[in-house]
Amino acid sequence: MKLLSPLFIAFLLLVSSCTSKTDKAQEIVRDFSKALSNGDSIAIKRIYPSSASFFNLFPTMGDIDEISAKEDGDYILVDCKSGHYDEHSHFVQSKFSCWVKDEDGKLIISDSKGLITLPEEFGTYPYEIGAVTKYSKDVELGNKYEDIQRCFYTECLRNVMALNLGIERVSWSWEADYGTPNGDCTIKNTLPFTVKNVKYKITYYRGDEIVGEDDGTAASSIDPGSMKSFRFYSSGVNGYRARTARISFEVPESQAIEWTLRKSYTGNEFKEYLDTKEPKSSSI
């Protein structure tokens, strides 16, 4: 009987070891998938410790349909294909990857890609401001999620304030024929995009006392740099009592989100946001 050479035996042991390691890594990922499906937060955090602060961002996971693993440096890369329901309760099939590593003799998931997706309402904003790139993995996305969210809505709020100021009153006048205030107004859009459904509000005064109010549509649509005129009739307001009036304009807040998404960014905005958020330590 021919004996196996020591070199060949070593090779078999190596192959066996590699196979065993990748099999265990696949098993860990399957366990993680089951924990997600069952909403088992304890198991999720045990298998994927880095996700402890953002595990609620993971989708509800279905069964893994396809899985494969290979060694990737100090890690084992496990690629998966699975079906799950998104936040709109639509069934989708997605691909994701997990990086599994040995930590103190125990296999854990150290990072992943494709499990976390940023809300569609953000569009490409997180990438435009330099918060993430197409190469960013889930740990980075999860840890930055709240700051991206705050940065986005801070910019939206800033744009809400700028929206109304962007509608410039070119001229306006009013009178109170037969006791009903009426008049004309011309406005100009100084914003860099077309705005829709611009509203006006007129407040009538007698001294400091408000004696009547009126509101309506100033323009259904107005292009950047363009002017539009409209007439108003403030029925229900006692024009004989009114002595002065003030007019203001309002653009729907939804257009602030559109403005935020279509603006051009330098790619430094996220860093600048973090710099203002985190107090700098004073030098001694």
XYZ file of C-alpha atoms in Angstrom, residues 11-259:
249
model
C -2.002 20.143 1.429
C -5.130 18.162 2.309
C -5.122 19.572 5.812
C -4.777 23.095 4.443
C -7.665 22.613 2.030
C -9.743 21.048 4.772
C -8.950 23.943 7.097
C -9.885 26.545 4.470
C -13.119 24.754 3.599
C -14.050 24.435 7.252
C -13.399 28.127 7.836
C -15.499 29.286 4.891
C -18.294 26.886 5.802
C -18.386 28.293 9.317
C -18.409 31.831 7.950
C -21.425 30.981 5.792
C -23.116 29.459 8.815
C -22.532 32.638 10.823
C -24.093 34.751 8.071
C -27.089 32.413 7.869
C -27.510 32.739 11.646
C -27.388 36.512 11.256
C -30.036 36.345 8.529
C -32.308 34.306 10.800
C -31.781 36.781 13.648
C -32.803 39.624 11.352
C -35.862 37.696 10.185
C -36.901 37.007 13.801
C -36.076 40.500 15.042
C -33.660 38.996 17.567
C -31.660 42.107 18.506
C -29.530 40.220 21.053
C -28.348 37.703 18.455
C -27.848 40.457 15.855
C -25.556 42.405 18.173
C -23.721 39.243 19.237
C -23.011 38.134 15.668
C -22.424 41.643 14.293
C -21.141 43.732 17.265
C -20.306 46.790 15.140
C -23.990 47.173 14.271
C -25.112 47.727 17.874
C -25.796 51.441 17.326
C -27.664 51.097 14.037
C -29.044 47.545 13.799
C -32.548 49.030 13.474
C -31.551 50.240 9.989
C -31.268 46.684 8.700
C -34.187 45.445 6.568
C -36.359 42.509 7.514
C -34.392 39.650 6.056
C -35.817 36.668 4.207
C -34.164 33.349 3.490
C -30.766 33.432 1.814
C -31.237 32.003 -1.669
C -27.589 31.938 -2.739
C -24.405 32.085 -0.682
C -20.677 31.711 -1.356
C -17.504 32.463 0.586
C -13.842 33.050 -0.063
C -10.842 34.221 1.895
C -10.108 37.937 1.636
C -6.910 38.700 3.534
C -7.629 38.423 7.251
C -11.341 38.101 6.541
C -13.710 35.712 4.863
C -15.935 37.462 2.340
C -19.419 35.964 2.208
C -21.598 37.007 -0.744
C -25.335 36.468 -0.493
C -28.525 36.878 -2.456
C -31.732 37.164 -0.497
C -35.307 38.314 -0.769
C -36.830 40.725 1.723
C -39.517 43.378 2.110
C -38.475 47.026 1.935
C -39.890 49.913 3.964
C -42.810 50.154 1.502
C -43.695 46.467 2.017
C -42.525 45.619 -1.509
C -40.741 42.305 -1.993
C -37.277 42.851 -3.414
C -34.313 40.640 -4.075
C -30.967 42.051 -3.117
C -27.329 41.145 -2.945
C -25.180 41.835 0.084
C -21.754 40.908 1.370
C -20.427 40.251 4.854
C -16.847 40.319 6.067
C -16.372 37.638 8.705
C -13.329 37.488 10.958
C -12.032 35.561 13.930
C -12.083 37.554 17.132
C -10.746 35.781 20.217
C -11.549 32.392 18.748
C -15.075 33.348 17.745
C -16.292 34.195 14.241
C -18.189 37.466 13.962
C -19.340 39.756 11.158
C -17.135 42.840 11.243
C -18.717 44.749 8.343
C -21.118 44.361 5.459
C -22.223 46.056 2.266
C -25.653 46.205 0.708
C -27.726 45.662 3.858
C -28.167 49.358 4.655
C -29.568 51.762 2.096
C -29.985 55.468 2.749
C -33.537 56.851 2.312
C -34.540 57.616 -1.272
C -35.497 61.157 -0.246
C -31.788 61.911 0.290
C -31.073 61.233 -3.383
C -27.357 61.666 -4.104
C -27.042 64.326 -1.372
C -24.906 62.193 1.033
C -22.421 61.575 -1.776
C -22.440 65.178 -3.028
C -21.511 66.584 0.400
C -18.709 64.082 0.913
C -20.355 62.043 3.663
C -20.020 58.695 1.887
C -18.845 57.214 -1.402
C -20.041 54.306 -3.513
C -17.387 52.217 -1.760
C -18.689 52.945 1.751
C -19.630 49.851 3.734
C -22.543 49.469 6.114
C -20.671 50.263 9.336
C -19.682 53.623 7.915
C -23.215 54.290 6.621
C -24.773 53.264 9.919
C -22.444 55.344 12.067
C -22.916 58.411 9.860
C -26.657 58.014 9.290
C -27.903 60.382 12.012
C -25.406 63.090 11.078
C -26.322 62.782 7.398
C -29.980 63.089 8.378
C -29.366 66.184 10.531
C -27.153 67.749 7.873
C -29.837 67.189 5.233
C -32.703 68.654 7.222
C -30.570 71.562 8.427
C -29.915 72.408 4.782
C -33.633 72.008 3.996
C -34.558 74.370 6.843
C -31.986 76.887 5.636
C -33.521 76.693 2.173
C -37.056 77.092 3.549
C -36.019 80.432 5.016
C -34.334 81.467 1.763
C -37.305 80.422 -0.378
C -39.672 83.123 0.808
C -36.961 85.766 0.679
C -36.344 84.716 -2.922
C -39.724 86.099 -3.989
C -39.136 89.818 -4.324
C -41.960 92.349 -4.270
C -41.321 94.684 -7.200
C -44.380 96.885 -6.668
C -47.800 96.830 -5.091
C -50.670 99.162 -4.293
C -54.136 98.901 -2.846
C -57.247 100.938 -2.235
C -60.607 100.334 -0.612
C -63.245 101.053 -3.224
C -66.706 100.579 -1.728
C -65.108 99.323 1.472
C -63.352 96.274 -0.087
C -59.552 96.425 -0.260
C -58.237 95.530 -3.694
C -55.109 96.172 -5.682
C -52.223 94.969 -7.830
C -48.864 93.418 -7.087
C -45.840 92.445 -9.170
C -43.320 89.892 -7.917
C -39.971 88.627 -9.174
C -38.391 85.222 -8.687
C -34.764 85.763 -7.650
C -34.228 82.050 -6.936
C -32.123 79.905 -9.320
C -35.048 77.654 -10.275
C -38.732 77.732 -11.186
C -41.057 77.893 -8.188
C -44.679 76.838 -8.144
C -47.770 77.719 -6.176
C -46.446 80.957 -4.639
C -48.910 82.212 -2.030
C -49.444 85.741 -0.751
C -50.774 86.977 2.561
C -51.956 90.525 3.228
C -52.478 91.866 6.737
C -54.450 95.107 7.172
C -53.863 97.408 10.129
C -55.394 100.346 11.894
C -52.464 101.538 13.946
C -51.135 98.377 15.620
C -54.519 96.667 15.473
C -55.035 93.951 12.830
C -58.395 94.646 11.179
C -58.322 91.982 8.487
C -56.327 89.381 6.576
C -56.420 87.937 3.085
C -54.455 85.231 1.285
C -54.373 83.542 -2.096
C -52.194 82.440 -5.011
C -49.725 85.009 -6.323
C -48.375 82.778 -9.113
C -48.982 79.163 -10.078
C -45.490 79.069 -11.587
C -42.704 81.595 -12.071
C -39.340 81.032 -13.737
C -36.014 82.250 -12.329
C -35.503 85.965 -13.040
C -39.093 86.357 -14.275
C -41.788 88.735 -13.007
C -45.519 88.177 -12.668
C -48.391 90.459 -11.702
C -51.653 89.568 -10.003
C -54.738 91.334 -8.665
C -56.320 90.739 -5.290
C -59.720 91.450 -3.741
C -59.870 91.156 0.010
C -63.557 90.433 0.420
C -64.608 90.185 4.027
C -62.160 92.890 5.106
C -63.565 96.253 6.193
C -61.486 98.557 4.056
C -62.872 101.658 5.752
C -61.097 100.653 8.933
C -57.801 99.684 7.287
C -55.133 102.351 7.156
C -52.001 100.372 6.289
C -51.248 96.925 4.914
C -48.348 94.502 4.678
C -47.887 91.753 2.079
C -45.682 88.665 2.338
C -45.078 85.599 0.192
C -44.693 81.903 0.838
C -43.310 79.095 -1.308
C -44.281 75.474 -0.403
C -41.701 73.898 1.885
C -41.550 70.833 -0.369
C -39.602 72.946 -2.854
C -36.898 73.449 -0.230
C -36.231 69.708 -0.424
C -36.068 69.886 -4.221
C -33.649 72.804 -3.947
